[in-house]
């Protein structure tokens, strides 16, 4: 579990770096962008196979996707790419694995894992939002180079429809003040502390990189 938490934290850091890259792109003016935009046509960011695979692996449901040019998102790919996307839809997702883990909760380490998952979800949303803002700034409401409605389509993807772990965010609704939470029985506290230390020691010795 500690290794999983470490990897999730690493992924969150990578996403944070990706989000910050927009600051570099935004140093261009709209006219600077128009100087080479025509060379991008008919390419589109929607054609990024890896990003679609990433969405599927994390757990973006097919039913939650916004249609692209009134077509199923997989119809924009062909051959091995389309097969890879279909396969990724049929494989276990990160969301599914987390739901299995939650059936046997163990406090601090799972808490760190869930926090990292929310970080990743938040950073993906920020990436989409920064992308929308940059597109609006560079081309206004013009159509995208791939034939989509551009800004309007991208804006529709910045919503909870694409937030995979929305239930984790909603948990804050049920939080109560700390002084309302009853203290653990000393025996239970000792048992949990000992068990957690044993797990941590085992993971660090068996799963260390």
XYZ file of C-alpha atoms in Angstrom:
209
model
C 0.000 0.000 0.000
C 2.869 2.378 0.782
C 4.286 1.795 -2.697
C 0.876 2.581 -4.218
C 0.678 5.823 -2.236
C 4.193 6.759 -3.375
C 3.309 6.113 -7.017
C 0.073 8.071 -6.755
C 1.985 10.987 -5.256
C 4.461 10.812 -8.135
C 1.629 10.862 -10.691
C 0.107 13.890 -8.967
C 3.452 15.717 -9.174
C 3.724 14.888 -12.895
C 0.235 16.261 -13.506
C 1.115 19.390 -11.556
C 4.065 19.912 -13.904
C 1.809 19.405 -16.940
C -0.672 21.969 -15.662
C 2.114 24.488 -15.091
C 3.341 24.072 -18.687
C 0.406 26.172 -19.867
C 2.131 29.209 -18.372
C 4.843 28.817 -21.028
C 2.345 28.469 -23.887
C 0.421 31.492 -22.675
C 3.445 33.715 -23.273
C 2.350 33.664 -26.939
C -0.127 36.245 -28.157
C -3.103 35.160 -30.252
C -1.363 36.557 -33.354
C 1.773 34.563 -32.543
C -0.360 31.429 -32.470
C -2.101 32.263 -35.758
C 1.308 32.414 -37.453
C 1.504 28.611 -37.367
C -2.022 27.394 -36.507
C -2.844 26.480 -40.114
C -0.035 23.925 -40.087
C -1.800 22.036 -37.282
C -4.951 21.363 -39.321
C -6.642 18.869 -39.382
C -4.909 17.584 -36.254
C -6.656 17.894 -32.902
C -5.768 17.290 -29.298
C -8.757 14.952 -29.224
C -6.710 12.537 -31.321
C -4.326 11.920 -28.428
C -4.578 8.159 -27.969
C -2.523 8.177 -24.781
C -4.766 10.733 -23.086
C -7.901 8.685 -23.915
C -6.187 5.551 -22.612
C -5.264 7.428 -19.444
C -8.867 8.568 -18.972
C -10.127 5.002 -19.414
C -7.513 3.550 -17.079
C -8.387 6.017 -14.335
C -12.096 5.368 -14.754
C -13.831 7.978 -16.942
C -17.086 6.211 -17.827
C -18.044 5.967 -21.497
C -21.569 7.124 -20.612
C -20.171 10.348 -19.135
C -18.211 11.422 -22.212
C -19.295 14.453 -24.226
C -19.808 13.421 -27.908
C -17.099 14.756 -30.208
C -18.536 15.943 -33.539
C -21.644 13.877 -32.681
C -19.610 10.689 -32.829
C -18.530 8.159 -30.242
C -15.032 9.100 -29.139
C -13.627 5.738 -30.303
C -14.905 6.351 -33.854
C -12.218 9.015 -34.223
C -9.569 6.291 -34.045
C -9.006 3.294 -36.281
C -7.091 0.034 -36.464
C -4.897 -0.856 -33.508
C -5.669 2.453 -31.776
C -9.399 1.722 -31.718
C -8.726 -1.821 -30.505
C -6.463 -0.507 -27.742
C -9.191 1.875 -26.571
C -11.817 -0.880 -26.587
C -9.495 -3.133 -24.606
C -8.826 -0.370 -22.071
C -12.585 0.041 -21.561
C -12.898 -3.646 -20.700
C -9.972 -3.787 -18.279
C -10.187 -3.003 -14.533
C -9.934 0.717 -13.822
C -8.189 2.542 -11.015
C -11.624 3.515 -9.711
C -12.687 -0.143 -9.542
C -9.513 -1.170 -7.723
C -9.947 1.640 -5.203
C -13.519 0.537 -4.533
C -12.226 -2.966 -3.787
C -9.586 -1.595 -1.398
C -12.187 0.526 0.379
C -13.975 -2.648 1.425
C -11.114 -3.220 3.895
C -10.111 0.259 5.094
C -7.078 0.840 7.318
C -6.922 4.538 8.159
C -3.757 6.575 7.514
C -2.169 4.918 4.480
C -5.502 4.545 2.645
C -6.228 8.161 3.576
C -2.991 9.211 1.857
C -3.954 7.125 -1.171
C -7.416 8.696 -1.414
C -5.912 12.159 -1.011
C -3.525 11.460 -3.898
C -6.423 10.254 -6.031
C -8.267 13.508 -5.391
C -5.094 15.425 -6.238
C -4.846 13.620 -9.582
C -8.537 14.194 -10.337
C -8.202 17.876 -9.447
C -5.070 18.324 -11.553
C -6.695 16.672 -14.575
C -9.601 19.085 -14.200
C -7.168 22.013 -13.918
C -5.376 20.781 -17.043
C -8.666 20.755 -18.957
C -9.571 24.199 -17.608
C -6.179 25.695 -18.497
C -6.509 24.174 -21.957
C -9.950 25.773 -22.377
C -8.671 29.173 -21.234
C -5.697 29.021 -23.594
C -7.872 27.987 -26.562
C -10.370 30.772 -25.835
C -7.530 33.252 -25.573
C -5.849 32.130 -28.804
C -8.761 31.436 -31.171
C -11.857 32.763 -29.420
C -14.926 30.805 -30.540
C -13.461 29.566 -33.831
C -13.787 25.890 -34.725
C -10.974 23.598 -33.653
C -8.392 22.371 -36.156
C -9.826 18.860 -35.858
C -13.326 20.018 -36.781
C -14.826 20.316 -33.303
C -16.588 23.415 -32.012
C -13.310 24.277 -30.305
C -13.770 26.326 -27.159
C -17.421 25.328 -26.671
C -16.653 21.613 -26.862
C -13.660 21.884 -24.545
C -15.634 23.941 -22.037
C -18.246 21.173 -21.846
C -15.569 18.715 -20.665
C -14.667 20.842 -17.638
C -17.301 19.440 -15.318
C -17.940 16.658 -12.831
C -18.799 14.394 -15.793
C -15.062 13.832 -16.205
C -14.240 13.774 -12.489
C -13.710 10.103 -11.659
C -13.471 10.220 -7.864
C -16.270 12.712 -7.256
C -17.569 10.616 -4.340
C -14.321 11.240 -2.455
C -14.806 14.993 -2.803
C -18.389 14.684 -1.594
C -17.236 13.009 1.629
C -16.395 16.448 3.017
C -20.153 17.033 3.161
C -20.356 14.613 6.081
C -17.425 15.914 8.144
C -18.149 16.990 11.703
C -16.047 19.035 14.158
C -13.209 17.061 15.757
C -14.607 17.488 19.264
C -17.743 15.609 18.194
C -15.755 12.487 17.299
C -15.581 9.995 20.198
C -12.128 8.885 21.312
C -10.982 5.367 20.514
C -10.869 2.802 23.258
C -7.186 2.530 24.395
C -7.062 -1.167 23.488
C -8.412 -0.483 20.007
C -5.963 2.395 19.570
C -3.019 0.163 20.539
C -4.171 -2.632 18.247
C -4.556 -0.348 15.238
C -1.218 1.359 15.875
C 0.604 -1.983 16.173
C -1.053 -3.413 13.064
C -0.235 -0.289 11.053
C 3.408 -0.349 12.139
C 3.684 -4.015 11.152
C 2.181 -3.301 7.744
C 4.497 -0.337 7.214
C 7.555 -2.364 8.189
C 6.548 -5.204 5.879
C 5.902 -2.902 2.923
C 9.135 -0.998 3.364
C 11.188 -4.202 3.419
C 9.357 -6.138 0.708
C 8.224 -3.398 -1.677
C 11.004 -0.835 -1.522
C 12.261 0.477 -4.882
